[in-house]
Short mmCIF file of C-alpha atoms in Angstrom, two decimals:
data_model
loop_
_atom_site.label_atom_id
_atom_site.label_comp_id
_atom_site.label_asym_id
_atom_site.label_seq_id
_atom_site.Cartn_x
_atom_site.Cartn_y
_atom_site.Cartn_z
CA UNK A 6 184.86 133.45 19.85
CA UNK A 7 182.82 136.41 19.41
CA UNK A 8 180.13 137.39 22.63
CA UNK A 9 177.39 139.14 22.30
CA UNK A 10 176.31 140.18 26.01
CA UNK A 11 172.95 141.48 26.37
CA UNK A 12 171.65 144.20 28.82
CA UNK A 13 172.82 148.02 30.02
CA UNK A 14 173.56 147.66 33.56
CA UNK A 15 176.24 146.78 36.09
CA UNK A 16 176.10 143.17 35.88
CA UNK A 17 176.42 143.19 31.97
CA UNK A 18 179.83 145.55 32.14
CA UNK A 19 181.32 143.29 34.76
CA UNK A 20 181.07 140.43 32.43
CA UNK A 21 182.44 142.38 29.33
CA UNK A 22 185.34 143.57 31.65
CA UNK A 23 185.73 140.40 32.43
CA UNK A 24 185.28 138.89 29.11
CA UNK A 25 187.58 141.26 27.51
CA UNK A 26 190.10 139.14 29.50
CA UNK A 27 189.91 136.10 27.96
CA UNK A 28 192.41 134.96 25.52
CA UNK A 29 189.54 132.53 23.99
CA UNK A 30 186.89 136.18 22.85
CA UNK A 31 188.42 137.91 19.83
CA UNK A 32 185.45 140.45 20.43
CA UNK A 33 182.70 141.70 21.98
CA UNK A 34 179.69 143.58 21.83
CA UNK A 35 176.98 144.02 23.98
CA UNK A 36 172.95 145.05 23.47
CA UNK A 37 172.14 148.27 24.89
CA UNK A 38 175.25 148.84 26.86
CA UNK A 39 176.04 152.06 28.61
CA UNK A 40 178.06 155.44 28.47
CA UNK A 41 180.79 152.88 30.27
CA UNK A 42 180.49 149.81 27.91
CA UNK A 43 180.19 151.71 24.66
CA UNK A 44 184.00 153.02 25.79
CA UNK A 45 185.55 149.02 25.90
CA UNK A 46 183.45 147.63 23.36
CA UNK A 47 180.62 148.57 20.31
CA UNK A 48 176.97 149.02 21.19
CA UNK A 49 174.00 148.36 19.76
CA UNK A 50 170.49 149.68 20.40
CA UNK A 51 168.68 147.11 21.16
CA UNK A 52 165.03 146.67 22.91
CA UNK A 53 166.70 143.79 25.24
CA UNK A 54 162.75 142.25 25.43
CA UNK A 55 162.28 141.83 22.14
CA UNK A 56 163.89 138.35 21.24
CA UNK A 57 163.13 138.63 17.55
CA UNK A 58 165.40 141.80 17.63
CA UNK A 59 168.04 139.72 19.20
CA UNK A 60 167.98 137.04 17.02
CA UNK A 61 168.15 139.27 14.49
CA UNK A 62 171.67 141.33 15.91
CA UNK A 63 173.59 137.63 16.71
CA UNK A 64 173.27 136.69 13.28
CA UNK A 65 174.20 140.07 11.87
CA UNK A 66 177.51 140.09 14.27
CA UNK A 67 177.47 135.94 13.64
CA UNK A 68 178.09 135.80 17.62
CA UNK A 69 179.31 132.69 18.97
CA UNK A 70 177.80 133.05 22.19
CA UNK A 71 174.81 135.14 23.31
CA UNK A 72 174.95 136.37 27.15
CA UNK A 73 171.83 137.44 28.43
CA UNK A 74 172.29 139.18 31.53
CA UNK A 75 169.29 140.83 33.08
CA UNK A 76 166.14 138.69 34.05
CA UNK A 77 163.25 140.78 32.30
CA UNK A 78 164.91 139.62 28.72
CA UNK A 79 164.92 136.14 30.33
CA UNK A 80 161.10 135.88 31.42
CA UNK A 81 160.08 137.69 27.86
CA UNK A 82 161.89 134.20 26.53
CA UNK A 83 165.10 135.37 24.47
CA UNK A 84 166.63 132.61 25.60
CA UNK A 85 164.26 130.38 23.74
CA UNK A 86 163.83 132.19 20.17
CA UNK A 87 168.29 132.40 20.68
CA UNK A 88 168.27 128.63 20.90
CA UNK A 89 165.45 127.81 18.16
CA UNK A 90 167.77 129.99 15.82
CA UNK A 91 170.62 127.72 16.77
CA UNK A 92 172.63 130.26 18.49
CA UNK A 93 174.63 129.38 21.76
CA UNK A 94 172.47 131.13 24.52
CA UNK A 95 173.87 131.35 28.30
CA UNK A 96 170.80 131.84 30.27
CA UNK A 97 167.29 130.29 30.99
CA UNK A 98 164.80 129.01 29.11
CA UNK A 99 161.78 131.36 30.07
CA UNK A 100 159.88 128.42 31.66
CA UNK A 101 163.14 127.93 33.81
CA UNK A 102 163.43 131.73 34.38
CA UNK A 103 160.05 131.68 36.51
CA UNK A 104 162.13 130.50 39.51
CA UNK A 105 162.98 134.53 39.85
CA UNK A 106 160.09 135.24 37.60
CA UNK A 107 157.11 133.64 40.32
CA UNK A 108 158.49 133.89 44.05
CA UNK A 109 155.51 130.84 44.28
CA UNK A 110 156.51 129.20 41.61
CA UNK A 111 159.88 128.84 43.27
CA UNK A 112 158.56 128.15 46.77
CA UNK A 113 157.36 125.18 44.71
CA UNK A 114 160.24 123.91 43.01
CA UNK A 115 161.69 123.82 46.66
CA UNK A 116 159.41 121.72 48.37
CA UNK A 117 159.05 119.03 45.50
CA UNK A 118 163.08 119.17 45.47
CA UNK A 119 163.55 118.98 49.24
CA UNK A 120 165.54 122.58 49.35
CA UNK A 121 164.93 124.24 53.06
CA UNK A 122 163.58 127.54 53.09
CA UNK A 123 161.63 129.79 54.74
CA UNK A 124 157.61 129.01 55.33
CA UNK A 125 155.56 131.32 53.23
CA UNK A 126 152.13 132.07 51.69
CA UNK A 127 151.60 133.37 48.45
CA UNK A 128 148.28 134.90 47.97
CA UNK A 129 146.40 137.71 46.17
CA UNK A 130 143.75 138.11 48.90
CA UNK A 131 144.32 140.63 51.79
CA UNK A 132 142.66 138.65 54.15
CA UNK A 133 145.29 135.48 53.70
CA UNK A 134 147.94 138.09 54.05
CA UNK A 135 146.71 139.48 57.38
CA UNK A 136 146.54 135.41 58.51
CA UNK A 137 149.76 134.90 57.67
CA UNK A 138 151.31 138.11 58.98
CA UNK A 139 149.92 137.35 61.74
CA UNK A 140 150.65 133.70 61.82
CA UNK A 141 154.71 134.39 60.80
CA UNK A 142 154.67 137.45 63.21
CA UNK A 143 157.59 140.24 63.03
CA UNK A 144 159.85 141.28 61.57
CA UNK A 145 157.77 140.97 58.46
CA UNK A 146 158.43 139.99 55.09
CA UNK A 147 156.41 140.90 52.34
CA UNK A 148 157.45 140.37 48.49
CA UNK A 149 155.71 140.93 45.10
CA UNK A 150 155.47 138.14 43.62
CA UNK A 151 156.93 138.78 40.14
CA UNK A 152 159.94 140.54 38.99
CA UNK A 153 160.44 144.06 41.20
CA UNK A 154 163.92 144.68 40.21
CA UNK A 155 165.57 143.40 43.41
CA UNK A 156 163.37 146.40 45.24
CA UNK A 157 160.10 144.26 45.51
CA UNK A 158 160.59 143.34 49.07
CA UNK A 159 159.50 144.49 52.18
CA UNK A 160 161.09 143.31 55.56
CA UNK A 161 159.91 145.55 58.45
CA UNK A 162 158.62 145.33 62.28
CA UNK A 163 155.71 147.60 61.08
CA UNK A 164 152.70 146.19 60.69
CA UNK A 165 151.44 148.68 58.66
CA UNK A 166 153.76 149.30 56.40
CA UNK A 167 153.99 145.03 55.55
CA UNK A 168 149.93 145.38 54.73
CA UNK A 169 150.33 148.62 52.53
CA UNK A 170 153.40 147.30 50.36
CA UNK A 171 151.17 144.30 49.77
CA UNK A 172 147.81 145.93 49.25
CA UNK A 173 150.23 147.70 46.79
CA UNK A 174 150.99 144.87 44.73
CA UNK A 175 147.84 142.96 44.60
CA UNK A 176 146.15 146.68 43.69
CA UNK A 177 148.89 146.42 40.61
CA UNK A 178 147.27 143.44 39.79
CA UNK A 179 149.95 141.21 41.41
CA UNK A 180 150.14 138.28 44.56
CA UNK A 181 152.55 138.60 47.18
CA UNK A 182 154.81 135.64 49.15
CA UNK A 183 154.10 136.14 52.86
CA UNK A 184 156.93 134.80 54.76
CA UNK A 185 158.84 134.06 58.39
CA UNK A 186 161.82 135.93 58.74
CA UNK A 187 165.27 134.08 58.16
CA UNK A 188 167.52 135.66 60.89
CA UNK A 189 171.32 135.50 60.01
CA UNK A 190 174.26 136.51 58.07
CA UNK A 191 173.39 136.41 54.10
CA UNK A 192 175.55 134.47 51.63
CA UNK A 193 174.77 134.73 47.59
CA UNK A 194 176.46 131.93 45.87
CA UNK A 195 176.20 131.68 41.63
CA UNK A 196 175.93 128.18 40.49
CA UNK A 197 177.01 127.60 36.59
CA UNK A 198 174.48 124.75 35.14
CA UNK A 199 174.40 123.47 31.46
CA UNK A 200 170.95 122.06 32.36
CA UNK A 201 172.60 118.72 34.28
CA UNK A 202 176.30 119.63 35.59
CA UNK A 203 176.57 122.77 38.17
CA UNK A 204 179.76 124.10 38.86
CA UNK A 205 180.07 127.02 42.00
CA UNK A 206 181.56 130.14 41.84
CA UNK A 207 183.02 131.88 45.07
CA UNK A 208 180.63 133.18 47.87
CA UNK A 209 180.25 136.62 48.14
CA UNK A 210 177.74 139.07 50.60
CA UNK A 211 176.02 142.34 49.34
CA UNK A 212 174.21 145.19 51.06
CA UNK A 213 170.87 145.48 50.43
CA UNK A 214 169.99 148.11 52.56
CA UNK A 215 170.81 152.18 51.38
CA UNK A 216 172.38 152.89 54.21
CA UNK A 217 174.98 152.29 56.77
CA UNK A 218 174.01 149.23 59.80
CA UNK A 219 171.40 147.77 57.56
CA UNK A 220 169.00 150.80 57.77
CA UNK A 221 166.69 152.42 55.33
CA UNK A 222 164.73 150.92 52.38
CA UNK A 223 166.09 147.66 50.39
CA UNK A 224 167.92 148.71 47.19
CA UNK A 225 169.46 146.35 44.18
CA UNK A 226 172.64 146.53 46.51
CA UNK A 227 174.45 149.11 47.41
CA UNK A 228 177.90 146.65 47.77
CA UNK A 229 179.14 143.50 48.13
CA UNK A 230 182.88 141.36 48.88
CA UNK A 231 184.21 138.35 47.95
CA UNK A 232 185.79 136.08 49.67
CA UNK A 233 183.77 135.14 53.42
CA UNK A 234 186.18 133.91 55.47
CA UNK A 235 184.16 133.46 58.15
CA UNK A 236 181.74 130.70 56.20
CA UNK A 237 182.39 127.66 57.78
CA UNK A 238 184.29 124.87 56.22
CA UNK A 239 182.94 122.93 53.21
CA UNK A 240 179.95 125.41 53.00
CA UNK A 241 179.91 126.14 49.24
CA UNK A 242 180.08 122.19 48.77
CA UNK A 243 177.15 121.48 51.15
CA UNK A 244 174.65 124.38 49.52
CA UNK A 245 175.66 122.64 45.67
CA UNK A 246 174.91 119.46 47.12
CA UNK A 247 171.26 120.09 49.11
CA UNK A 248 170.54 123.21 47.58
CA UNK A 249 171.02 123.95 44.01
CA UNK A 250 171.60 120.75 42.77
CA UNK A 251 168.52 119.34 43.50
CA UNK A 252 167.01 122.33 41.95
CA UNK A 253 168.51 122.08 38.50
CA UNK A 254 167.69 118.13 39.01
CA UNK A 255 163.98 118.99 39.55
CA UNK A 256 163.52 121.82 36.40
CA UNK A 257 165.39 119.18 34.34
CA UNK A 258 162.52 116.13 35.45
CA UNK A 259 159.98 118.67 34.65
CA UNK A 260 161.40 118.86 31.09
CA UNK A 261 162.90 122.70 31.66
CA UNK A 262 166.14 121.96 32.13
CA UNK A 263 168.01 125.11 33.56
CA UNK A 264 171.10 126.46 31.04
CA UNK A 265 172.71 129.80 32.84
CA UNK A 266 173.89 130.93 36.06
CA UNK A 267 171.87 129.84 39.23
CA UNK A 268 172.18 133.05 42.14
CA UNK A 269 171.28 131.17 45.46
CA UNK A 270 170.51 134.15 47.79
CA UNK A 271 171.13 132.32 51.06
CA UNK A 272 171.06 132.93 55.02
CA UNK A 273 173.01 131.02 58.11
CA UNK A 274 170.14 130.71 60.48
CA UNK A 275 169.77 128.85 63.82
CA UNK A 276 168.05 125.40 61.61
CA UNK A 277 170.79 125.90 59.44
CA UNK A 278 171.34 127.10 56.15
CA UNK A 279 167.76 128.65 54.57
CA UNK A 280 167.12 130.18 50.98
CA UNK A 281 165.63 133.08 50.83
CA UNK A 282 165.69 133.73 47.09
CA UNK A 283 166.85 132.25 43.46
CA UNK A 284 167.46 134.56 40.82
CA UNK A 285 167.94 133.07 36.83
CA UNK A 286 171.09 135.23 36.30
CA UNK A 287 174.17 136.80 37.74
CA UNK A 288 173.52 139.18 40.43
CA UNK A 289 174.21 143.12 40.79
CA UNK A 290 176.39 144.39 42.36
CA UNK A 291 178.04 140.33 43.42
CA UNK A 292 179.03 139.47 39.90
CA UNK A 293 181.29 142.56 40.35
CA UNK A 294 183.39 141.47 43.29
CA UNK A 295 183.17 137.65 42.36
CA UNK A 296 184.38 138.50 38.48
CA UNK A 297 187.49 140.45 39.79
CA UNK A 298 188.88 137.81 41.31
CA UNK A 299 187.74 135.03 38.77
CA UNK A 300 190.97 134.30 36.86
CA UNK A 301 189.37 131.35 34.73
CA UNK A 302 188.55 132.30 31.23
CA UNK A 303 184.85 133.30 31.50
CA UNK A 304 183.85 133.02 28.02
CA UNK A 305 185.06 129.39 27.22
CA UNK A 306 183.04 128.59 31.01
CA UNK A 307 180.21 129.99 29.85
CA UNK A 308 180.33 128.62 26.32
CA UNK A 309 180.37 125.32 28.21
CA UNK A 310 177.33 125.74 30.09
CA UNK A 311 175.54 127.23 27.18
CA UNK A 312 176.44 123.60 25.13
CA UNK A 313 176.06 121.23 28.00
CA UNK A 314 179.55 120.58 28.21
CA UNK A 315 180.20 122.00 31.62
CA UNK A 316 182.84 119.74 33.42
CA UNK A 317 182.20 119.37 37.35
CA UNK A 318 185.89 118.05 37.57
CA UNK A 319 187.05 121.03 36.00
CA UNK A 320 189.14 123.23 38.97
CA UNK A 321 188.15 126.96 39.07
CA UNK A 322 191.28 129.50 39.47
CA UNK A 323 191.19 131.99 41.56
CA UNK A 324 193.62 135.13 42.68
CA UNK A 325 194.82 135.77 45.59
CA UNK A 326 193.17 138.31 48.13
CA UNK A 327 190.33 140.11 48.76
CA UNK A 328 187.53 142.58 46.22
CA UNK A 329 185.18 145.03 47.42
CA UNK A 330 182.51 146.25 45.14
CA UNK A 331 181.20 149.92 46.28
CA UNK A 332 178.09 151.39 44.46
CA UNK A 333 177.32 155.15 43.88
CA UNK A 334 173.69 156.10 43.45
CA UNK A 335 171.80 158.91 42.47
CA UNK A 336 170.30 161.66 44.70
CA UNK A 337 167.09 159.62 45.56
CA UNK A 338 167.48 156.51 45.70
CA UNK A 339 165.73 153.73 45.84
CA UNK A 340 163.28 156.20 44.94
CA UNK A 341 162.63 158.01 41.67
CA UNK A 342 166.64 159.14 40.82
CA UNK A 343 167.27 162.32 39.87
CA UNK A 344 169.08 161.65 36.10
CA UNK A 345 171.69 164.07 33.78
CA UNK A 346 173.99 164.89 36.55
CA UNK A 347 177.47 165.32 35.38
CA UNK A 348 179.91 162.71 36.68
CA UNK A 349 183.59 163.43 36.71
CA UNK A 350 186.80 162.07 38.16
CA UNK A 351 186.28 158.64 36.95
CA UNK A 352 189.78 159.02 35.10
CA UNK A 353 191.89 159.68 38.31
CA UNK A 354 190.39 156.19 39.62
CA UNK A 355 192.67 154.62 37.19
CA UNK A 356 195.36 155.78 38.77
CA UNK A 357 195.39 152.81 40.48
CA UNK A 358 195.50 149.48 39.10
CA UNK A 359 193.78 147.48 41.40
CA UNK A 360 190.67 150.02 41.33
CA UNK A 361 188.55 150.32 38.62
CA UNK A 362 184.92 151.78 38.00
CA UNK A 363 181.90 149.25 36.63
CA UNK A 364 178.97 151.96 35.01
CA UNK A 365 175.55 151.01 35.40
CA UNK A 366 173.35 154.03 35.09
CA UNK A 367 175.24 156.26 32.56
CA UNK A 368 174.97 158.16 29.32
CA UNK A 369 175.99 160.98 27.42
CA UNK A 370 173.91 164.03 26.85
CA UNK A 371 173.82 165.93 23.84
CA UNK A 372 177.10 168.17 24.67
CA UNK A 373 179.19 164.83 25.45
CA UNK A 374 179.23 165.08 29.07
CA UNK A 375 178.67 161.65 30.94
CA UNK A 376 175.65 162.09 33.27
CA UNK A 377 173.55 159.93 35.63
CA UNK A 378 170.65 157.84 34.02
CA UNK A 379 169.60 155.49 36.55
CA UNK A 380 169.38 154.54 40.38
CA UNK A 381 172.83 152.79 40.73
CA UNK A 382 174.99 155.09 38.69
CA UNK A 383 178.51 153.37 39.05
CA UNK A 384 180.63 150.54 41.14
CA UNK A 385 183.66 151.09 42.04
CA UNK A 386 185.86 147.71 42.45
CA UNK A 387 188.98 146.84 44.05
CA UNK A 388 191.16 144.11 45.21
CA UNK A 389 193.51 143.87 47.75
CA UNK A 390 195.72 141.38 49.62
CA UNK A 391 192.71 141.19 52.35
CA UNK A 392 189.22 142.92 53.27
CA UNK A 393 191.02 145.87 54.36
CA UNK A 394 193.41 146.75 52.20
CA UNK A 395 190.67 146.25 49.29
CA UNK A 396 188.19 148.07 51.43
CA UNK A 397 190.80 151.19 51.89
CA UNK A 398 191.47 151.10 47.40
CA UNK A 399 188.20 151.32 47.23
CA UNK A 400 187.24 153.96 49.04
CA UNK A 401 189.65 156.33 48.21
CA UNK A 402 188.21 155.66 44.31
CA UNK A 403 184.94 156.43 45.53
CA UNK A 404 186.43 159.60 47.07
CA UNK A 405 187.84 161.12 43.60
CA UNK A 406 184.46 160.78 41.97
CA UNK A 407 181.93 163.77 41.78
CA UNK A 408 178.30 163.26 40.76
CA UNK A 409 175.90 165.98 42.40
CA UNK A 410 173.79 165.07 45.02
CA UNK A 411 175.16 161.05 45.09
CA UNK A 412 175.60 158.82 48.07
CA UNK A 413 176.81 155.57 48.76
CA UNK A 414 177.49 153.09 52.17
CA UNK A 415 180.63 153.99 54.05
CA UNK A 416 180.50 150.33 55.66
CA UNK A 417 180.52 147.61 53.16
CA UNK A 418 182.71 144.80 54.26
CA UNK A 419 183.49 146.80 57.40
CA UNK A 420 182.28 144.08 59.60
CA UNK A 421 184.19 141.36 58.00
CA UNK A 422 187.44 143.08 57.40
CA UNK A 423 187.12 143.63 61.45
CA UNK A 424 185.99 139.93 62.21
CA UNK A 425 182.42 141.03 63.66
CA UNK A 426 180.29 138.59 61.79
CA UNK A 427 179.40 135.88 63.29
CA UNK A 428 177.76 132.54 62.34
CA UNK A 429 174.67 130.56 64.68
CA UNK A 430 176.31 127.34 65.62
CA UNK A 431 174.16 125.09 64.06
CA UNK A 432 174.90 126.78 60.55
CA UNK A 433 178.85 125.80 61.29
CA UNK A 434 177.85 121.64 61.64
CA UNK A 435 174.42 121.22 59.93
CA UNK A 436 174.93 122.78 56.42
CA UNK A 437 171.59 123.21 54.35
CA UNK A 438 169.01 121.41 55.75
CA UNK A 439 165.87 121.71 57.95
CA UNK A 440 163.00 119.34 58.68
CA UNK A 441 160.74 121.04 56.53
CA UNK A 442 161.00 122.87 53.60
CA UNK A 443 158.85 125.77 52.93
CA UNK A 444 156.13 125.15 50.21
CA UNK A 445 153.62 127.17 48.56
CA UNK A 446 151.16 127.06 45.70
CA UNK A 447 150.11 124.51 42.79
CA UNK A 448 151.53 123.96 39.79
CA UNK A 449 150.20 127.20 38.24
CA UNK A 450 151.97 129.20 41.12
CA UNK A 451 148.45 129.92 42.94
CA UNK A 452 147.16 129.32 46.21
CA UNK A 453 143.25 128.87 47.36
CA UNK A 454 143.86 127.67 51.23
CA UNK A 455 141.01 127.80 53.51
CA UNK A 456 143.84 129.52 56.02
CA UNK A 457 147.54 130.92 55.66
CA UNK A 458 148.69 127.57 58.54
CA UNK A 459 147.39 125.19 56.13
CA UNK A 460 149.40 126.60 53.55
CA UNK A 461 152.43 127.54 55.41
#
């Protein structure tokens, strides 16, 4: 088949790398791509939002299968105009998309399917935001409401600063999900769905934070590893069965069935096993680690899904060992990144074959060199027969690279590879569940409550 994959980041060259692999793709070609894609595969510029543009390119290449890979293409409905053409589309309808696109509108789907999750309030008054800050109490967790990038959350024991971040996004014009911390180890877990059958992928854990122990401002990730050995047993099964099944059942009843990849952003509390986010599409930089060790064709899979033949009998392969994903970002961030650094040594981490770099944020400038153009300039990913000989590969990559004024976490997968995470006890019996799930919001994803308890 021939893919067309859709998007410039991380996520999007994982799944070309990955692609690339699969006896079943004669080609590829992806829509913008990067400095890294355009050197495995031809680009095309491409305003990913425009889904009248994309139309347009996967009948010109006569693509097979259309991967959209970020969310903002998603919500702007390519998914929709890719299907109306007739052209095999794996990702969300845009209607479906809103459960990353409306942090409310999600709350929602949860409590009409049953799905435990954190207690919230979504609002757009400051007032209900105080309540509920107040009624939740620290840490806090503030997030924007719509799509922020992965950066559009706030968790913090400052008062303050949880009020500011929100007066910032109802000032934007936003509303902002109040909620009760979820304390525990985080899991993200992609489900495949063709709209009725899901079928899991292996559970990895990223690193939100920039830097090492957790600290400093959330990021899109800054790493992740696949697999958790410490999950307890039949967890993946339990989370399909009480988490994202349910989910896909309820945006099917409501007539939007969900076609793409499900992320379940999870964490192992005390009640058990919480959400604390869905995305609509794979997630950066997880899809890294989880695609390196994914020896299943991925393009016939996600054909599958995209034609609503996705078999739930049908056994996953996977290799042996461990794969650590470790990002390198630009002087800055989270903040604004300083761009057209010059990035070198990427060719002596080919040396070895188990280490390999994923671009995100690169180009060329006008002399050729390949520079820095975004927050998240590269991953470098690496397997290994466990956590530590994966974790070792990949930082010595890291290590040959050069890129002015970078930084990256020197402690991704540390704690695992050295057995230090542990799991509450009731998250090792109870699976997913809790007595009641969090809800927000009306069908429209807005909330008038006379008080943040009544909604919460």
């Amino acid at each position: 088949m021939k893919v067309l994959v859709v998007g410039p980041g991380g996520r999007e060259h994982a799944m070309i790398t990955s692609l690339l692999r699969d006896p079943h793709v004669s080609e590829v070609h992806a829509a913008p791509g990067n400095a890294g894609i355009a050197q495995d595969v031809p680009v095309h510029p491409l305003n990913a939002q425009d889904p009248e543009a994309v139309v347009a390119l996967a009948r010109e290449l006569s693509a097979d299968l259309v991967v959209v890979g970020p969310e903002a293409p998603l919500v702007a409905g390519v998914a929709d105009a890719l299907d109306a053409a007739g052209i095999p589309v794996f990702g969300p309808s845009r209607e479906a998309a809103r459960i990353e696109g409306s942090k409310s509108f999600a709350k929602e789907i949860m409590a009409a399917a049953g799905v435990p999750t954190a207690r919230a309030v979504a609002t757009s008054d400051m007032t209900q935001v105080r309540e509920a800050l107040e009624l939740f109490g620290a840490p806090h967790v503030v997030k924007d409401d719509g799509l922020a990038a992965g950066k559009g959350v706030v968790v913090t024991q400052d008062r303050d600063r949880a009020e500011a971040h929100a007066r910032e996004c109802l000032d934007a014009g936003g509303s902002v999900v109040v909620e009760e911390f979820l304390d525990g180890p985080e899991v993200s877990l992609f489900v495949l769905s063709d709209g009725e059958h899901v079928v899991p992928l292996q559970p990895a854990q990223d690193f939100k934070r920039v830097r090492d122990g957790d600290e400093g401002p959330n990021t899109g990730g800054m790493g992740a590893y696949t697999p958790l050995d410490w999950l307890p047993e039949d967890f993946t099964r339990e989370v399909v069965e009480r988490v994202a099944r349910p989910v896909v059942n309820e945006l099917r009843r409501r007539g939007t069935p969900f076609t793409g990849v499900l992320y379940c952003g999870l964490a192992l509390t005390p009640r058990g096993v919480q959400v604390i986010e869905f995305n609509a599409r794979f997630g950066d930089p997880e899809t890294q680690s989880v695609l390196a060790v994914l020896e299943t064709p991925l393009g016939q899979l996600l054909l599958d899904a995209a034609q609503g033949r996705l078999s739930e009998d049908r056994p996953l392969e996977w290799a042996q060992g461990s794969s650590v994903t470790i990002v390198l970002a630009a002087h800055n961030y989270p903040g604004a990144p300083r761009k057209g650094d010059v990035i070198s040594g990427l060719e002596d981490v080919s040396q070895d074959p188990d280490t390999w770099v994923i671009h995100a944020g690169t180009e060329r400038d006008d002399a050729g060199h390949l520079v820095s153009a975004g927050g998240r300039v590269l991953a470098v990913v690496s397997r290994g027969a466990d956590l530590r000989e994966a974790r070792e590969r990949g930082y010595r990559g890291v290590g040959r690279i050069t890129l002015d004024g970078s930084h990256y976490r020197t402690d991704i997968a540390l704690a695992a590879a050295e057995g230090r995470v542990t799991v509450p006890a009731s998250s090792k019996t109870a699976g997913p569940g809790s007595e009641d799930p969090g809800a927000v919001a009306d069908p429209d994803g807005r909330t008038e409550p006379s008080t943040a308890e009544e909604q919460a």
